[in-house]
Short mmCIF file of C-alpha atoms in Angstrom, two decimals:
data_model
loop_
_atom_site.label_atom_id
_atom_site.label_comp_id
_atom_site.label_asym_id
_atom_site.label_seq_id
_atom_site.Cartn_x
_atom_site.Cartn_y
_atom_site.Cartn_z
CA MET T 1 0.00 0.00 0.00
CA SER T 2 1.42 3.34 -1.00
CA ILE T 3 0.68 6.32 1.24
CA GLU T 4 2.35 9.61 0.44
CA ILE T 5 2.29 12.50 2.92
CA ALA T 6 3.29 16.12 2.40
CA ASN T 7 3.29 18.63 5.23
CA GLU T 8 2.79 22.10 3.78
CA SER T 9 1.08 23.43 6.92
CA GLY T 10 4.02 24.93 8.78
CA VAL T 11 2.94 22.91 11.84
CA ALA T 12 5.38 20.25 13.01
CA VAL T 13 3.55 16.95 13.38
CA PRO T 14 4.84 13.37 13.48
CA GLU T 15 3.92 12.45 9.92
CA ALA T 16 4.77 8.76 10.38
CA THR T 17 1.94 8.28 12.86
CA ILE T 18 -0.55 9.89 10.48
CA VAL T 19 0.56 7.45 7.79
CA SER T 20 0.32 4.63 10.36
CA VAL T 21 -3.28 5.40 11.31
CA ALA T 22 -4.25 5.71 7.63
CA ARG T 23 -2.61 2.35 6.86
CA PHE T 24 -4.29 0.79 9.92
CA ALA T 25 -7.73 2.07 8.81
CA LEU T 26 -7.23 0.85 5.24
CA ASP T 27 -6.10 -2.56 6.52
CA LYS T 28 -9.13 -2.77 8.84
CA MET T 29 -11.35 -2.00 5.85
CA SER T 30 -9.61 -4.73 3.80
CA VAL T 31 -8.45 -2.30 1.14
CA SER T 32 -6.08 -3.81 -1.42
CA GLN T 33 -2.38 -3.59 -0.61
CA LEU T 34 -2.00 -2.12 -4.10
CA ALA T 35 -4.08 0.94 -3.19
CA GLU T 36 -2.58 4.42 -3.28
CA LEU T 37 -3.44 7.35 -1.00
CA SER T 38 -2.13 10.88 -0.67
CA ILE T 39 -2.33 12.97 2.51
CA VAL T 40 -1.56 16.69 2.47
CA LEU T 41 -1.40 18.96 5.51
CA VAL T 42 -2.12 22.58 4.61
CA GLU T 43 -2.33 26.06 6.11
CA LEU T 44 -5.61 27.73 7.08
CA ASP T 45 -5.81 29.92 3.97
CA VAL T 46 -5.25 26.98 1.62
CA MET T 47 -7.94 24.96 3.40
CA ALA T 48 -10.34 27.91 3.30
CA ASP T 49 -9.80 28.18 -0.45
CA LEU T 50 -10.44 24.45 -0.97
CA HIS T 51 -13.49 24.52 1.30
CA GLU T 52 -15.01 27.45 -0.56
CA ARG T 53 -14.13 26.12 -4.02
CA TRP T 54 -15.29 22.51 -3.54
CA MET T 55 -17.96 22.72 -0.85
CA ASP T 56 -19.23 26.26 -1.43
CA LEU T 57 -18.77 26.93 2.30
CA PRO T 58 -16.89 29.90 3.78
CA GLY T 59 -13.72 29.60 5.83
CA PRO T 60 -11.41 26.70 6.59
CA THR T 61 -12.37 23.26 7.86
CA ASP T 62 -10.52 20.37 9.48
CA VAL T 63 -10.46 17.67 6.79
CA MET T 64 -11.52 17.22 3.19
CA SER T 65 -11.45 14.07 1.09
CA PHE T 66 -11.09 14.00 -2.67
CA PRO T 67 -11.82 10.56 -4.15
CA MET T 68 -10.30 9.85 -7.55
CA ASP T 69 -12.65 10.60 -10.44
CA GLU T 70 -11.97 7.28 -12.16
CA TYR T 71 -12.83 5.34 -9.03
CA ASP T 72 -15.64 2.85 -9.70
CA SER T 73 -18.17 3.75 -7.02
CA ALA T 74 -20.11 0.54 -7.70
CA ARG T 75 -17.10 -1.42 -6.38
CA ARG T 76 -15.89 0.00 -3.08
CA PRO T 77 -12.18 -0.61 -2.40
CA ASP T 78 -13.06 -2.33 0.87
CA SER T 79 -15.23 -4.91 -0.89
CA ALA T 80 -13.98 -8.48 -1.32
CA GLY T 81 -11.69 -9.02 -4.26
CA ALA T 82 -10.91 -5.36 -4.79
CA GLY T 83 -7.79 -4.85 -6.86
CA PRO T 84 -5.51 -1.86 -7.28
CA ALA T 85 -7.18 1.46 -6.64
CA LEU T 86 -6.16 5.10 -6.61
CA LEU T 87 -8.17 6.10 -3.57
CA GLY T 88 -7.60 9.83 -3.70
CA ASP T 89 -6.41 12.61 -1.42
CA ILE T 90 -7.04 13.56 2.18
CA VAL T 91 -6.34 17.19 3.07
CA LEU T 92 -5.83 18.02 6.76
CA CYS T 93 -5.51 21.44 8.37
CA PRO T 94 -3.51 21.14 11.63
CA ALA T 95 -4.08 24.79 12.61
CA PHE T 96 -7.86 24.28 12.46
CA ALA T 97 -7.58 20.86 14.12
CA ARG T 98 -5.53 22.34 17.00
CA ASP T 99 -8.52 24.41 18.17
CA GLN T 100 -10.84 21.40 17.87
CA ALA T 101 -8.42 19.26 19.86
CA ARG T 102 -8.25 21.85 22.62
CA LYS T 103 -12.07 22.03 22.80
CA ALA T 104 -12.33 18.22 22.81
CA GLY T 105 -9.71 17.93 25.55
CA HIS T 106 -7.20 15.81 23.68
CA SER T 107 -3.93 16.30 21.79
CA LEU T 108 -3.48 17.64 18.29
CA LEU T 109 -2.09 14.26 17.27
CA ASP T 110 -5.22 12.48 18.54
CA GLU T 111 -7.34 14.94 16.54
CA LEU T 112 -5.25 14.39 13.39
CA HIS T 113 -5.60 10.62 13.82
CA LEU T 114 -9.38 11.00 14.09
CA LEU T 115 -9.51 13.26 11.04
CA THR T 116 -7.31 10.91 9.02
CA VAL T 117 -9.60 7.94 9.73
CA HIS T 118 -12.60 10.16 8.96
CA GLY T 119 -11.02 11.11 5.63
CA VAL T 120 -10.22 7.48 4.77
CA LEU T 121 -13.83 6.48 5.41
CA HIS T 122 -15.07 9.28 3.15
CA LEU T 123 -12.74 8.03 0.39
CA LEU T 124 -14.28 4.58 0.82
CA GLY T 125 -17.76 5.96 0.25
CA TYR T 126 -18.97 6.52 3.80
CA ASP T 127 -20.88 9.67 4.61
CA HIS T 128 -22.72 11.26 7.54
CA ALA T 129 -25.39 13.39 5.87
CA GLU T 130 -28.24 11.27 7.26
CA PRO T 131 -28.58 10.13 10.90
CA GLU T 132 -28.28 6.43 10.01
CA GLU T 133 -25.18 7.09 7.87
CA GLU T 134 -23.70 9.16 10.68
CA ARG T 135 -24.19 6.39 13.24
CA GLU T 136 -22.57 3.85 10.91
CA MET T 137 -19.62 6.05 9.92
CA PHE T 138 -18.87 7.45 13.38
CA GLY T 139 -19.27 4.01 15.00
CA LEU T 140 -16.78 2.56 12.51
CA GLN T 141 -14.45 5.54 12.97
CA ASN T 142 -14.50 5.15 16.77
CA ARG T 143 -13.89 1.39 16.55
CA ILE T 144 -10.92 1.82 14.19
CA LEU T 145 -9.40 4.52 16.41
CA ALA T 146 -9.84 2.42 19.57
CA GLU T 147 -8.22 -0.59 17.88
CA PHE T 148 -5.38 1.61 16.58
CA ARG T 149 -4.70 3.01 20.06
CA GLU T 150 -4.77 -0.51 21.52
CA ALA T 151 -2.38 -1.83 18.86
CA ARG T 152 -0.05 1.15 19.36
CA ALA T 153 -0.05 0.70 23.15
CA GLU T 154 0.70 -3.02 22.74
CA ALA T 155 3.59 -2.23 20.37
CA GLU T 156 4.98 0.28 22.88
CA ARG T 157 4.71 -2.30 25.69
CA ALA T 158 6.49 -4.90 23.54
CA GLU T 159 9.26 -2.42 22.68
CA ALA T 160 9.70 -1.51 26.37
CA GLN T 161 9.94 -5.21 27.23
CA ARG T 162 12.52 -5.81 24.46
CA SER T 163 14.55 -2.87 25.74
CA ALA T 164 14.42 -4.18 29.32
CA ASP T 165 15.36 -7.68 28.13
CA ASP T 166 18.31 -6.29 26.14
CA LYS T 167 19.58 -4.48 29.24
CA VAL T 168 19.42 -7.65 31.32
CA LEU T 169 21.09 -9.71 28.61
CA GLY T 170 23.78 -7.05 28.22
CA ALA T 171 24.40 -6.98 31.98
CA VAL T 172 25.09 -10.72 32.04
CA GLY T 173 27.11 -10.67 28.82
CA LEU T 174 24.52 -12.31 26.60
CA ASP T 175 23.59 -9.41 24.36
CA GLU T 176 23.57 -10.17 20.66
CA SER T 177 25.89 -7.31 19.70
CA GLU T 178 29.02 -8.96 21.10
CA PRO T 179 29.93 -12.65 21.07
CA PRO T 180 30.41 -14.13 24.55
CA GLN T 181 33.98 -14.35 25.85
CA SER T 182 35.22 -17.79 26.92
CA GLY T 183 37.73 -16.85 29.53
CA PRO T 184 40.57 -14.39 29.84
CA THR T 185 42.28 -13.18 26.71
CA PRO T 186 46.05 -13.70 26.64
CA ALA T 187 48.09 -10.53 26.76
CA GLY T 188 50.25 -10.01 23.86
#
């Protein structure tokens, strides 16, 4: 799966985790490993321009999704047997998301993760215009985010355990970086 990210927002964010949550969401939705996705982080004025041009709404917003025009909407990329697909672009605005994160009481990164999953679901054909659609999309979004956080926490625990194990092995001379010594070395 190819996921390109470009940060043109001027806000420093850990881009690798945004790619990770997008990849996690696409995997959860069984999207083909041949799929391609682009994520762009932009400034407020760029997002405002896109929002006005494409949605006919004033001012900036947090996330916009632009599915590829040649995408066959009759065959969603998360359906069984889906082949290669150019999914489209997700545009995020960290400056706008920062205020939302503050109001929601969580970090900017948590907000960007949420918006990335939201954008992925839009690219896959999900919407929230009607109450039933909203329940389905937001329920799926929340489940994917919870599973992502759980998987990330488990990976961090495993890494901490590996690090602790390496320290113990190193202390007793069994680390893998140096072969064990078999007695004193003769002086030369």
